[in-house]
CSV table of C-alpha atoms in Angstrom, one decimal:
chain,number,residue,atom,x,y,z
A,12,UNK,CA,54.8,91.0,108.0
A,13,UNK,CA,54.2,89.8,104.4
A,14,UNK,CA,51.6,87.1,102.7
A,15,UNK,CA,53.6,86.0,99.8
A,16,UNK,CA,51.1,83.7,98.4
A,17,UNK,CA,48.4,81.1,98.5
A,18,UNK,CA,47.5,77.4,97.4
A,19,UNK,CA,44.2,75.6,97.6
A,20,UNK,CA,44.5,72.0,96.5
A,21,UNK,CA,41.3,69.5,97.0
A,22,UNK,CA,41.3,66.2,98.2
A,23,UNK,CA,42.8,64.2,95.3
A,24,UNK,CA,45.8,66.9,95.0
A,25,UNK,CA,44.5,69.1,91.6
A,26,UNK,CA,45.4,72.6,92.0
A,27,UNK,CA,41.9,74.6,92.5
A,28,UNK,CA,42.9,77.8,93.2
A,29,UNK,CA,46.3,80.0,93.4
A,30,UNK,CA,46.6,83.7,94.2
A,31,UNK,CA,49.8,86.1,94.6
A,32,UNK,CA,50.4,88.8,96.6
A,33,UNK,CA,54.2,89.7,97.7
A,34,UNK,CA,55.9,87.1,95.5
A,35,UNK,CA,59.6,88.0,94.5
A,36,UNK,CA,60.9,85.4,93.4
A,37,UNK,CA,59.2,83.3,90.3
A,38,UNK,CA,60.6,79.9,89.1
A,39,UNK,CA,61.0,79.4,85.3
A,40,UNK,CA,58.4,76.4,86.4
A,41,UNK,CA,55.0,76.2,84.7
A,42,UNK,CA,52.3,76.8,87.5
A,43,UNK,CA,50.9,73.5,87.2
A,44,UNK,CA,54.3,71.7,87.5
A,45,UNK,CA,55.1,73.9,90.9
A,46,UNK,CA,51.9,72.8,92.5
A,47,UNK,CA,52.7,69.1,91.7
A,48,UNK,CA,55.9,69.9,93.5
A,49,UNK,CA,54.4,71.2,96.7
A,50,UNK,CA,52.2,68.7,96.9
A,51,UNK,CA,54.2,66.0,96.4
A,52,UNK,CA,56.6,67.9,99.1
A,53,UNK,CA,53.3,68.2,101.5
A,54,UNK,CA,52.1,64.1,101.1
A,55,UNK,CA,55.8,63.2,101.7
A,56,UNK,CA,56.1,65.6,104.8
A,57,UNK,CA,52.7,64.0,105.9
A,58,UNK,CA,54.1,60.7,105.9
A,59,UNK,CA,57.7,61.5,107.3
A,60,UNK,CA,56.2,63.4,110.2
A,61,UNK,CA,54.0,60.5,111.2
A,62,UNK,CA,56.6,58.2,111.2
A,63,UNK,CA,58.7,60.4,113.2
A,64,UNK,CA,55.7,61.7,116.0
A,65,UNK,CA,56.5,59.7,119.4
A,66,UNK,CA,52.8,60.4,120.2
A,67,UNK,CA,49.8,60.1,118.8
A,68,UNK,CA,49.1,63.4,116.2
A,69,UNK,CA,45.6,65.3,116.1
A,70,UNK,CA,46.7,68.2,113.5
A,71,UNK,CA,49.6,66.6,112.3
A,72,UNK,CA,52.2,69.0,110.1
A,73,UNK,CA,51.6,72.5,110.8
A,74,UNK,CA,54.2,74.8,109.5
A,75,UNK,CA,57.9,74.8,108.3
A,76,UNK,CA,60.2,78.0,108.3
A,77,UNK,CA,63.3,78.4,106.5
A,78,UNK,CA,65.6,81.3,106.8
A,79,UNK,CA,63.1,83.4,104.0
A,80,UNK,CA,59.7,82.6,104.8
A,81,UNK,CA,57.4,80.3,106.9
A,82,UNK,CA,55.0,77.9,104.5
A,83,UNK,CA,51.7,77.3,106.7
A,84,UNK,CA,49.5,74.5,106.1
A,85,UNK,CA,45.7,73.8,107.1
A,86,UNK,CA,43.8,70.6,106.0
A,87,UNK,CA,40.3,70.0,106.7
A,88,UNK,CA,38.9,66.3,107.3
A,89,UNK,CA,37.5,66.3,103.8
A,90,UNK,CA,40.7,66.7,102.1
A,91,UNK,CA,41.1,70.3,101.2
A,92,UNK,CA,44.4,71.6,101.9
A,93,UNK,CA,45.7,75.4,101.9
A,94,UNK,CA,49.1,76.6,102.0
A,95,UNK,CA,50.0,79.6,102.9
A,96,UNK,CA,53.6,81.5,102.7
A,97,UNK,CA,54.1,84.6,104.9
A,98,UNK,CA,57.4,85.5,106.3
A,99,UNK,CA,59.1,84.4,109.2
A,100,UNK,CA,58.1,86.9,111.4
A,101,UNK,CA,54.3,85.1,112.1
A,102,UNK,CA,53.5,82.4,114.3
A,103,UNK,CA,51.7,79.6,112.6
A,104,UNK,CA,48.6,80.1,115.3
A,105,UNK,CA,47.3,83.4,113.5
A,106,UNK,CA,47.9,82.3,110.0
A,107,UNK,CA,46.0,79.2,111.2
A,108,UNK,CA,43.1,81.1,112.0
A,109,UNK,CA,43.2,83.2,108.6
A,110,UNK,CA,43.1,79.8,106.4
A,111,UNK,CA,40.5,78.9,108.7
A,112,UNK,CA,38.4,82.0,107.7
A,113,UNK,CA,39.6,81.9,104.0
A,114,UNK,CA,37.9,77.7,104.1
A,115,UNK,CA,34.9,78.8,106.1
A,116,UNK,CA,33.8,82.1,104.8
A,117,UNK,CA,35.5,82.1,101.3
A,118,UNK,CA,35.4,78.2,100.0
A,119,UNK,CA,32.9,77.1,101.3
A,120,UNK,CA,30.7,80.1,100.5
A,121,UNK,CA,31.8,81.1,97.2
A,122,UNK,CA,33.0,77.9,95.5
A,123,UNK,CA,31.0,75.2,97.2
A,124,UNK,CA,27.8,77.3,97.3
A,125,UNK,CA,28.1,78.4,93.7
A,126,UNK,CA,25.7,76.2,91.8
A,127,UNK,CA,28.0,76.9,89.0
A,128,UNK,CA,31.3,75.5,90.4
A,129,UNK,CA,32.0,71.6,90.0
A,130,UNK,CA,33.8,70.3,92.3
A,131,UNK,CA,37.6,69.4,91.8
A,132,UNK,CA,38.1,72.0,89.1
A,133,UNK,CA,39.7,74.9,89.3
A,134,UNK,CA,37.9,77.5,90.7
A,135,UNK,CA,37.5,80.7,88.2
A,136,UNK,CA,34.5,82.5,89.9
A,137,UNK,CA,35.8,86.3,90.3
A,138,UNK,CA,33.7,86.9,93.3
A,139,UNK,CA,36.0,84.5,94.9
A,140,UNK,CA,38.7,86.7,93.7
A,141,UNK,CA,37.5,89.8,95.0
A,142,UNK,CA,36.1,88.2,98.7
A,143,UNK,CA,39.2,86.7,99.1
A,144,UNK,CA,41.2,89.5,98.0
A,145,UNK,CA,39.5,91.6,100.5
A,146,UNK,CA,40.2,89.0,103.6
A,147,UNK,CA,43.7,88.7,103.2
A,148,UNK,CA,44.1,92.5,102.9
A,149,UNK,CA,42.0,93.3,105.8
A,150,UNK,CA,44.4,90.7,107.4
A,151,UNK,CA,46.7,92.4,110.1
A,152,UNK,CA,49.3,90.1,108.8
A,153,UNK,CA,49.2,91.6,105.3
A,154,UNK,CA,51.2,94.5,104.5
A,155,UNK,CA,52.7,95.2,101.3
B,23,UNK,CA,60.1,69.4,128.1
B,24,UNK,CA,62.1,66.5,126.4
B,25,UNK,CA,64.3,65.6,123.2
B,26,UNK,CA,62.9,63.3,121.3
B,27,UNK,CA,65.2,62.5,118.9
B,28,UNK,CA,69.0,63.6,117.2
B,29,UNK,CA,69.8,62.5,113.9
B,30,UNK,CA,73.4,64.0,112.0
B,31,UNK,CA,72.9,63.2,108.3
B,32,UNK,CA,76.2,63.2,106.5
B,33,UNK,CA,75.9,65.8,103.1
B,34,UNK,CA,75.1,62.8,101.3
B,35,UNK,CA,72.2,62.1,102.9
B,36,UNK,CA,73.4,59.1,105.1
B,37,UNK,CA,72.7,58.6,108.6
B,38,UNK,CA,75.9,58.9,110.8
B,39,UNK,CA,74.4,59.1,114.1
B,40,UNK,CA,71.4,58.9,115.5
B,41,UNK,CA,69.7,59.2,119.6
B,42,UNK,CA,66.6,58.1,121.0
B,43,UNK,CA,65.2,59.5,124.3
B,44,UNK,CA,66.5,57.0,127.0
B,45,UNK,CA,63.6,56.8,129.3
B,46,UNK,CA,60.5,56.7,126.3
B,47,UNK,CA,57.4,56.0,127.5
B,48,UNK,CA,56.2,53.1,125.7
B,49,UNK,CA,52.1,53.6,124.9
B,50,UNK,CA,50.6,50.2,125.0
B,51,UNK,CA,47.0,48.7,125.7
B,52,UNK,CA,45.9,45.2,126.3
B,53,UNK,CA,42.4,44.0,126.0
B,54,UNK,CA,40.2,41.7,126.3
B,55,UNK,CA,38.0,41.3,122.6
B,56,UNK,CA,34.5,38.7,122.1
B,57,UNK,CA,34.0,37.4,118.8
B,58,UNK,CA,33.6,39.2,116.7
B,59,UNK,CA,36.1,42.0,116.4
B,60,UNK,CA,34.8,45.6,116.6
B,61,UNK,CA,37.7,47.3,115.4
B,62,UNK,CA,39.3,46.7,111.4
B,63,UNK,CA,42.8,45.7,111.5
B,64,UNK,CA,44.8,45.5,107.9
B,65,UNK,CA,48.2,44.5,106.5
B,66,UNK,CA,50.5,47.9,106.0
B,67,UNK,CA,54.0,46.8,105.2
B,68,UNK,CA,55.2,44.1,107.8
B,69,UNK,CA,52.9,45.4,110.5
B,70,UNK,CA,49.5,44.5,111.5
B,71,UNK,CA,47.8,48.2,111.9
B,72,UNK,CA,44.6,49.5,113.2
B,73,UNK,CA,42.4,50.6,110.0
B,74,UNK,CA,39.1,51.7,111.6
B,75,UNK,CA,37.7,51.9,115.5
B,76,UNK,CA,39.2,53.8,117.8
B,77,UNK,CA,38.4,52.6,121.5
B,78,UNK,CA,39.7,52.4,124.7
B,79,UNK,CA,43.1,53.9,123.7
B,80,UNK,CA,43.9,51.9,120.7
B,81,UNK,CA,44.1,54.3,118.3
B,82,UNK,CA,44.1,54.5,114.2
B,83,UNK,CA,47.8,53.7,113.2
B,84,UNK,CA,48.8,51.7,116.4
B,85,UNK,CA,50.2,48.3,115.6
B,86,UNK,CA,49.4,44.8,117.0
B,87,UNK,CA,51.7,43.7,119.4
B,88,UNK,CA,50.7,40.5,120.9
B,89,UNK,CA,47.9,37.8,120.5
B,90,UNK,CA,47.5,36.4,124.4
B,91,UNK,CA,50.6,37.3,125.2
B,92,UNK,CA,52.3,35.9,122.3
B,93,UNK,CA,54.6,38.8,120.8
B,94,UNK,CA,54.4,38.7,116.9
B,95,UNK,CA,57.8,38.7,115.0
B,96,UNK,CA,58.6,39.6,111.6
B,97,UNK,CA,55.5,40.8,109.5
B,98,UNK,CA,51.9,38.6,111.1
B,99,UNK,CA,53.5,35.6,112.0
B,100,UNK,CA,53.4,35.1,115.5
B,101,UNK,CA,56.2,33.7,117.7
B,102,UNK,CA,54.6,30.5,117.6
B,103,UNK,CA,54.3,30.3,114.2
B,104,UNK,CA,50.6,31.0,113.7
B,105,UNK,CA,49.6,33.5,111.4
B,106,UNK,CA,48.4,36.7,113.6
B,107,UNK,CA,44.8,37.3,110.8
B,108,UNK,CA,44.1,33.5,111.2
B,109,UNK,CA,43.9,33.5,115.0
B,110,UNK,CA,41.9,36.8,114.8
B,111,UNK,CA,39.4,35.3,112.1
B,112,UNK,CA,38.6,32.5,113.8
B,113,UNK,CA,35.9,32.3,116.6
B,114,UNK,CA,36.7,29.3,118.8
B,115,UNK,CA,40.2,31.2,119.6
B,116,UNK,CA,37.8,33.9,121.6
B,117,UNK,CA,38.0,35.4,123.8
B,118,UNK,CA,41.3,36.9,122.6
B,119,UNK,CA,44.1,39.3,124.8
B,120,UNK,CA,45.2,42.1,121.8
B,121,UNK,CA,47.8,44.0,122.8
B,122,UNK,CA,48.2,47.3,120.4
B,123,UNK,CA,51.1,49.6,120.8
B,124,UNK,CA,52.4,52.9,118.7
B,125,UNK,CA,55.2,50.9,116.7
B,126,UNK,CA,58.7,52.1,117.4
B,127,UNK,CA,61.0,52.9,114.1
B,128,UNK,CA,63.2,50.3,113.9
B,129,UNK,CA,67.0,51.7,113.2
B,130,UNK,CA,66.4,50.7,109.5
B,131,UNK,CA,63.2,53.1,108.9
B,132,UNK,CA,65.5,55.6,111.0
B,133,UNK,CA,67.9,55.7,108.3
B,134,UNK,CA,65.0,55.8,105.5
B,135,UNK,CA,63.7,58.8,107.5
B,136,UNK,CA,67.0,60.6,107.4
B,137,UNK,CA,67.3,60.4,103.9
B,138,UNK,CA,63.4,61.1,103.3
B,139,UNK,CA,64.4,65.0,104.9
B,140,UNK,CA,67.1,65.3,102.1
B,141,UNK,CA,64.5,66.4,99.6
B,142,UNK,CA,62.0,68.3,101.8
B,143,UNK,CA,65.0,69.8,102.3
B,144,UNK,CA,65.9,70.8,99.1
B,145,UNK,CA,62.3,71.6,98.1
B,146,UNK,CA,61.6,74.1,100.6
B,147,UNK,CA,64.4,76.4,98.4
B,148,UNK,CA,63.0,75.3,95.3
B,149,UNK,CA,59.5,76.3,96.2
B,150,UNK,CA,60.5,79.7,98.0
B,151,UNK,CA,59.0,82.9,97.4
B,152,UNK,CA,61.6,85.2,97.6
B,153,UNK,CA,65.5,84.7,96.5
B,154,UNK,CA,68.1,83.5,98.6
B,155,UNK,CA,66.2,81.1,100.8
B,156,UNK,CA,67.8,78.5,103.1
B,157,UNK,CA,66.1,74.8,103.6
B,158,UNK,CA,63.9,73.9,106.3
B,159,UNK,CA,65.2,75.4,109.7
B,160,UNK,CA,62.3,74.1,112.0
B,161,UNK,CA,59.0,71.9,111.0
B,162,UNK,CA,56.7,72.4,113.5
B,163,UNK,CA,53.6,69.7,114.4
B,164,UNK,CA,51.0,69.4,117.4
B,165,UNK,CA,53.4,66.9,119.3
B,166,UNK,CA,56.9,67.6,118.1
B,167,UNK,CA,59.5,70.3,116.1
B,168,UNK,CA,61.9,69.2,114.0
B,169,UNK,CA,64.8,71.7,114.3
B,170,UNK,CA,67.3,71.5,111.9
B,171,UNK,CA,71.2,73.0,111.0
B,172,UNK,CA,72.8,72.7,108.0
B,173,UNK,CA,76.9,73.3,108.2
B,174,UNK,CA,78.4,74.9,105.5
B,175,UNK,CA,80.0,71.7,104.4
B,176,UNK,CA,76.6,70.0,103.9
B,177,UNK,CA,76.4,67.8,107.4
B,178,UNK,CA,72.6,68.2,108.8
B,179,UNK,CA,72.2,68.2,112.4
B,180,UNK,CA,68.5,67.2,113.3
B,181,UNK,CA,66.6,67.5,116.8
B,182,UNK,CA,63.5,66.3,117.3
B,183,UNK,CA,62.1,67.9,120.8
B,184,UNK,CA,58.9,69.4,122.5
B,185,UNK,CA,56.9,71.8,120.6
B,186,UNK,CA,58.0,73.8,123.9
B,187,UNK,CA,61.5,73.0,124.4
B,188,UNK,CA,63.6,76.4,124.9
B,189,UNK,CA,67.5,76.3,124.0
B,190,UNK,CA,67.4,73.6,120.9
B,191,UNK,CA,69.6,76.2,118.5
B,192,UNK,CA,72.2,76.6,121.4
B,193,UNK,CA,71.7,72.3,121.6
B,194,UNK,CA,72.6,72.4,117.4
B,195,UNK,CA,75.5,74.7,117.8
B,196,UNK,CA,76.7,72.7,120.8
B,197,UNK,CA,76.3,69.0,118.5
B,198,UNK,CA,78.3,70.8,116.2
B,199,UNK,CA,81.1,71.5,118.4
B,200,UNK,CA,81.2,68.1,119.7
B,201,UNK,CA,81.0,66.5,116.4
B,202,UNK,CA,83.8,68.6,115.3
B,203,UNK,CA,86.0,68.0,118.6
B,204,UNK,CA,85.3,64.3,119.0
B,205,UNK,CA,84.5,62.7,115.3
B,206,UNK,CA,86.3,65.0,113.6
B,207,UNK,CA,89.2,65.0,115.3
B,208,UNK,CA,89.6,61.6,115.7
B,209,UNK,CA,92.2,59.9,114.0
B,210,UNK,CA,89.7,56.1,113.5
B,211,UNK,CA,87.2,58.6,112.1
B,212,UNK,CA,86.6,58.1,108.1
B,213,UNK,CA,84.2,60.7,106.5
B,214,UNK,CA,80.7,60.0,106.3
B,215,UNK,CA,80.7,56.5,108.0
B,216,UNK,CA,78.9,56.2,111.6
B,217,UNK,CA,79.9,58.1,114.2
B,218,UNK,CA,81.2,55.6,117.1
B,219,UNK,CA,82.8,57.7,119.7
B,220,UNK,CA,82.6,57.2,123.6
B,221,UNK,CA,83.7,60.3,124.0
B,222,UNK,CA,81.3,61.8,121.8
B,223,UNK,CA,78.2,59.8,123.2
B,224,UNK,CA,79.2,60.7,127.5
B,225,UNK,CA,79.1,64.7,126.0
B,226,UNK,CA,76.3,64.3,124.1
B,227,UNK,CA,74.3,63.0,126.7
B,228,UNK,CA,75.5,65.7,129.0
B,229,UNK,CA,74.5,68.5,126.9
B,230,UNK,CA,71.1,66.6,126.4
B,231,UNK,CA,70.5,66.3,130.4
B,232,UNK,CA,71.2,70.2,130.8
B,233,UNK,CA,69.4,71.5,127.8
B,234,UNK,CA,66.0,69.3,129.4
B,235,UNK,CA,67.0,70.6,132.7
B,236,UNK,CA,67.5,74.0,132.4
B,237,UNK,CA,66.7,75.2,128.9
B,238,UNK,CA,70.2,76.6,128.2
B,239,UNK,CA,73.5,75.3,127.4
């Protein structure tokens, strides 16, 4: 079981945090121009999955999996979404519960508690780093 | 346990053949409303949708159906030619009988949603984190998963089932065969135009009844 890598985008889609763990493969793409790609991937899925639903949707998209690596997807009611790629191999309930812990205990505590952190930029405080370094290792799903 | 949905998208990103669910239960609420409205209903495309106030199961997204039993047509015209936001605004027409519904995809916004997957496709390998990875193989969402196969001459078979359905891969492998045997094979059959078989329709349906039956081919 792997974490390849995480995204934090706020509400209006700007990039606010990225972090690496397991990555092997890297595009020649600047960073900025790859988040604007999965974003963009993410609204359309949004919108293609709710046309499709024959029932009403609570969560809406949850996860997608390709033959490499499962891309897991979280989005609270205000807007901030985080994506998470870990391999196949996980269900998308525990790394549900893991973005859930990285937006309650990490996010919200270290960037939107920081006096020093304005929302909607990205997010450079290296106490966030290290706490949320620490939670993904301590992670059962994280091993190198 | 059900199939939603089967789409075959031609490697051009066409629709060739698509299947509802036979039996779909259709979700619709009628009720009574005073004047004035407590739930916001806006324009979004040709439909009439809920914008704000859930209640009484109309919920956000679900379209307007009928004004007193008058079924609306194209766009907010009713079928008596009124215009649906005129009868709504005005207060002598109350009380009003609103019927809301989740709207159905017509066959056109079927084929707009086939080609939409073409590039989620194709940016789930872009956007990989290791080498060598295929495109989306199952999307998974609180009331459906989108399984999918890709052939390795580009045709995309899609299912759209139960989050729980069991036996959807041995469903794709079976659509394959049966695409192969009877649109293939058929002499009236031109590349990626619309599958119109008989043949291939009766077998479809009888892999669809097993696979919801038993949960195996």
């Amino acid at each position: 079981m792997t974490i390849f890598n995480l995204w934090l985008f706020d509400e209006k889609g700007n990039l606010i945090y990225y972090r690496e763990w397991n990555r092997k493969k890297n595009t020649s793409m600047e960073r900025n121009e790859e988040a604007k790609l999965l974003y963009g991937m993410l609204f359309s899925i949004k919108s293609f999955v709710n046309k499709l639903s024959p029932a009403d949707m609570k969560d809406g998209f949850l996860s997608y999996k390709t033959s490499k690596y499962r891309l897991n997807y979280y989005e609270t009611p205000t807007g901030v979404k985080l994506v998470m790629n870990t391999d196949t191999t996980v269900t998308h309930p525990i790394v549900r519960d893991l973005l859930k812990s990285v937006y309650g205990q990490i996010y919200v505590e270290y960037a939107v508690k920081n006096p020093m952190y304005v929302l909607g930029q990205p997010i450079e405080s290296e106490l966030f780093g290290v706490k949320l370094d620490d939670l993904v290792r301590a992670s059962p799903l994280f091993k190198a | 346990m059900a199939i939603f949905n089967i789409f075959i998208v031609s490697k051009s990103g066409g629709l060739i053949y698509h299947y509802d669910q036979a039996n779909a239960p259709m979700q619709e609420v009628e009720k009574t409303f005073g004047f004035p409205l407590d739930i916001k209903l806006k324009r979004e495309g040709s439909r009439v949708v809920v914008a704000f106030g859930q209640r009484d199961g109309i919920r956000l997204g679900h379209s307007l159906l009928s004004v007193n039993g008058v079924p609306l047509t194209s766009g907010t015209e009713l079928q008596d030619g009124r215009d649906a936001f005129e009868v709504i605004e005005a207060k002598e027409n109350y009380p009003l009988a609103l019927k809301f519904g989740r709207p159905k995809a017509t066959t056109n916004e079927k084929i707009v949603l086939a080609s939409m997957f073409y590039p989620l496709f194709a940016l789930a390998v872009q956007l990989s984190p290791e080498l060598g990875s295929s495109g989306i193989q199952e999307l998974e969402t609180d009331t459906f998963k989108l399984h999918c196969m890709q052939t390795l001459t580009g045709v995309k078979f899609l299912v759209v089932c139960d989050p729980k359905q069991a036996g959807v891969d041995q469903l794709l492998d079976k659509l394959y065969e049966l695409y192969a045997d009877f649109a293939l094979k058929n002499p009236f059959y031109s590349l990626e135009m619309p599958i119109r078989a008989d043949l291939f329709d009766q077998n479809l349906q009888i892999a669809i009844e097993q696979i919801e039956r038993t949960g195996f081919i």
